[in-house]
C-alpha cells in the first residue's frame, strides 16, 4: 500500500526542488480555484485536453465583445480588425513551429487535418499495390483515415510494431521501406498513451530516401516541447490547439509544392477564386483549403495560447513536463500492484504516464480518484490497436501541463492508495 504523503517530510523535502518553477503560472488558470467534493482540483488529463489561461479566455471575450466580424470580406473597420487578428494569429502560430504561414492551414482539429491529407492528397496519389505505413502506437485519428483510403483505393495498410521498450524500431522501418511499396509514412511525434517521443526527423529522412511522403501527427508534441518543422522536414504536420492551452481548432502545415498540386478538400465559399456554372478555380494557399467561414475566435484564441507558451519558453515547458513525468515514475510504483507502461525514464517520453492496478478496472481507478478531485483519464485513449499490443483493454493515464506541480502527483498517489482501500486490496 502506498504511503499517504510519499515518505517522511524530510525525504520529500530532499526530493522536492527548492522552488516550484511553474507555481506562478497557476494563478492564470481560473479553473484551478475550484473545489470538487471538498478538495482543490488536481487536473491530470491535459493529454486529452488542456485547461485555458485567462489570457486566452480574455482574448476571445475581447474579440467577441468588441472586434467581431467575418474575415477577408468586410470592407468596414470590424471586418478589417477581425482579418488582421485572424491572419496575425496564423503568422505567429506558423512562426512558433517554424513554418510558412501560407502553408499553414486552419482546420477544425488534428483529426480533420489528417483527413484532409488522406482525401486531398491520398485519393490522387495512392493506388492498388501501394502501401501506407503507420505504427501500432497511433491514435485512431491517424489510423481510420488511412483505413478508409486503403479500402477505397485497394492499397495495403501496414503497421510498424512497438517494441518492448515502448519505442519504434528504425531497423524494422528500413526493412519495410526496402520492399519499395510504401507511398506514405504517417507517425505520431509523441504517443498519447505511452508518451514515447519518436525520432520523427530520422523517420522522415529515411522515408523520403525511399520515395515516400510523410505525415507527422504532432497533437501531443506541439503543446509540450519545442517543435521546429523546418528541422523535422515532414511533408505534412498536423496538430490541435485545445491541447496547447487554446480552444478547439487545428493546424495542418504542408509542403508548398504538394499543397499546390492537391485538389481541394471541401468545396464552398472562401476557397475559390472564380466560380463558373460548371467549374471553378481555387483561391491561393492557405485559403484553398479553408472552405466556408473559419472558426475565427478560436484561431485568435490559439494565437493567444501560443503567445502564452512562447513567453514561458518551450524549453522550460519541456523541462517541466520531463521533471513531472520523472517524479510520477518515481512515486507511482509506491502503489502496490501498479504497472507502468511506456519507455523507461522520463528523457524519452512526454508528460504522459499510463498505468494499471491489479484487481481494479481503470474506470474504477478514475472514478475513485474523482472523489478526491483528481482528474485522470481511463479507457483505450483512442488507441485500441496499441491496447491490444500491451495486452490490456484499457489503462488509467496521468498527464501534465504547465499548471501541474509535484504536489499533484502526491495527491494522485494518495488517491490511488485510498482507492485500493475501497477495493480492500
Ligand atoms: C496523438 C493524437 N493524435 C490526434 C489526436 C486527435 O486530436 P483532435 O481530437 O483534436 O483531432 C489526439 C487527441 O487525443 C492525439 O492524442
Coordinates of N, CA, C and O and ligand atoms in Angstrom, one line a residue, residues 47-49 108-114 137-142 188-193 217-221 238-243 248-250 377 381-382 397, ligand 1:
X47 N -3.4 15.6 -21.7 CA -3.2 14.9 -22.9 C -4.5 14.8 -23.7 O -4.5 14.7 -24.9
X48 N -5.6 14.8 -22.9 CA -6.9 14.7 -23.6 C -7.3 16.1 -24.1 O -7.6 16.4 -25.2
X49 N -7.2 17.1 -23.1 CA -7.5 18.5 -23.5 C -6.9 19.3 -22.3 O -7.1 19.0 -21.2
X108 N -10.5 22.1 -38.3 CA -11.2 22.0 -37.0 C -10.3 21.4 -35.9 O -10.5 21.8 -34.7
X109 N -9.5 20.5 -36.2 CA -8.7 19.8 -35.2 C -7.6 19.0 -36.0 O -7.6 19.0 -37.2
X110 N -6.8 18.2 -35.2 CA -5.8 17.4 -35.8 C -6.5 16.3 -36.7 O -6.0 15.9 -37.8
X111 N -7.6 15.8 -36.2 CA -8.3 14.7 -37.0 C -8.7 15.2 -38.4 O -8.5 14.5 -39.4
X112 N -9.2 16.5 -38.4 CA -9.6 17.0 -39.8 C -8.4 17.2 -40.6 O -8.4 17.0 -41.8
X113 N -7.3 17.7 -40.0 CA -6.0 17.9 -40.7 C -5.5 16.6 -41.4 O -5.1 16.6 -42.6
X114 N -5.6 15.5 -40.7 CA -5.1 14.2 -41.2 C -6.1 13.8 -42.3 O -5.7 13.3 -43.4
X137 N 1.3 2.5 -32.4 CA 1.0 3.4 -31.3 C 0.2 4.6 -31.8 O 0.1 5.6 -31.0
X138 N -0.4 4.5 -32.9 CA -1.2 5.7 -33.4 C -2.5 5.9 -32.7 O -3.2 4.9 -32.3
X139 N -2.9 7.1 -32.6 CA -4.3 7.5 -32.2 C -5.2 7.1 -33.3 O -4.8 7.1 -34.5
X140 N -6.5 6.8 -33.0 CA -7.4 6.5 -34.1 C -7.5 7.5 -35.2 O -7.7 7.2 -36.4
X141 N -7.2 8.8 -34.9 CA -7.2 9.8 -35.9 C -6.1 9.6 -37.0 O -6.2 10.2 -38.1
X142 N -5.1 8.9 -36.6 CA -4.0 8.6 -37.6 C -4.1 7.1 -38.0 O -3.1 6.6 -38.5
X188 N 3.0 9.3 -35.2 CA 2.9 10.2 -34.1 C 4.2 10.8 -33.7 O 5.2 10.0 -33.6
X189 N 4.3 12.1 -33.4 CA 5.5 12.7 -32.9 C 5.7 12.2 -31.5 O 6.8 11.8 -31.1
X190 N 4.6 12.3 -30.7 CA 4.6 11.8 -29.3 C 3.4 11.0 -29.1 O 2.3 11.4 -29.4
X191 N 3.6 9.8 -28.5 CA 2.4 8.9 -28.3 C 1.5 9.4 -27.2 O 2.0 9.8 -26.1
X192 N 0.2 9.4 -27.5 CA -0.7 9.9 -26.4 C -0.9 8.9 -25.3 O -1.5 9.3 -24.3
X193 N -0.5 7.7 -25.5 CA -0.7 6.7 -24.4 C 0.7 6.5 -23.7 O 0.8 6.6 -22.5
X217 N 1.9 13.3 -36.9 CA 0.8 13.7 -36.1 C 1.4 14.4 -34.8 O 1.9 13.6 -33.9
X218 N 1.4 15.7 -34.8 CA 2.0 16.4 -33.6 C 1.1 16.8 -32.5 O 1.4 17.7 -31.8
X219 N -0.1 16.2 -32.5 CA -1.1 16.6 -31.5 C -0.5 16.6 -30.0 O -0.9 17.5 -29.3
X220 N 0.4 15.7 -29.7 CA 0.9 15.7 -28.3 C 2.2 16.4 -28.2 O 2.8 16.5 -27.1
X221 N 2.8 16.7 -29.3 CA 4.2 17.3 -29.3 C 4.1 18.8 -29.2 O 4.8 19.4 -28.2
X238 N 0.4 17.7 -38.6 CA -0.9 18.1 -38.1 C -0.9 18.2 -36.6 O -0.2 17.4 -35.9
X239 N -1.6 19.2 -36.0 CA -1.8 19.2 -34.6 C -3.1 19.9 -34.2 O -3.8 20.4 -35.1
X240 N -3.3 20.1 -32.9 CA -4.6 20.5 -32.5 C -4.5 21.5 -31.3 O -3.6 21.3 -30.4
X241 N -5.2 22.6 -31.4 CA -5.0 23.7 -30.4 C -5.5 23.5 -29.0 O -4.9 24.0 -28.1
X242 N -6.5 22.6 -28.8 CA -7.1 22.5 -27.5 C -6.2 21.8 -26.5 O -6.4 21.9 -25.3
X243 N -5.1 21.1 -27.0 CA -4.2 20.5 -26.0 C -3.0 21.5 -25.7 O -2.2 21.2 -24.9
X248 N -10.6 24.8 -29.4 CA -10.7 23.6 -30.3 C -10.5 24.1 -31.7 O -11.5 24.5 -32.4
X249 N -9.3 24.2 -32.2 CA -9.0 24.4 -33.6 C -7.7 23.7 -34.0 O -6.9 23.5 -33.1
X250 N -7.5 23.4 -35.2 CA -6.3 22.6 -35.6 C -5.5 23.3 -36.6 O -5.9 24.3 -37.2
X377 N -7.5 10.2 -16.7 CA -8.3 9.6 -17.8 C -8.2 8.1 -17.7 O -7.2 7.5 -17.3
X381 N -8.0 5.3 -24.7 CA -7.3 6.5 -25.2 C -7.3 6.7 -26.7 O -6.3 7.2 -27.3
X382 N -8.4 6.1 -27.4 CA -8.5 6.2 -28.8 C -7.2 5.5 -29.5 O -6.7 6.0 -30.5
X397 N -4.5 7.0 -17.0 CA -3.4 7.8 -17.5 C -3.3 9.2 -16.8 O -4.4 9.8 -16.7
Ligands
LIG1 C1 -1.7 11.7 -30.8 C2 -3.0 12.3 -31.1 N1 -3.4 12.5 -32.4 C3 -4.6 13.0 -32.7 C4 -5.5 13.4 -31.7 C5 -6.8 14.0 -32.2 O1 -7.0 15.3 -31.8 P1 -8.3 16.0 -32.1 O2 -9.4 15.2 -31.4 O3 -8.2 17.4 -31.5 O4 -8.5 16.0 -33.6 C6 -5.2 13.2 -30.4 C7 -6.2 13.5 -29.4 O5 -6.2 12.9 -28.3 C8 -3.9 12.6 -30.1 O6 -3.5 12.5 -28.8

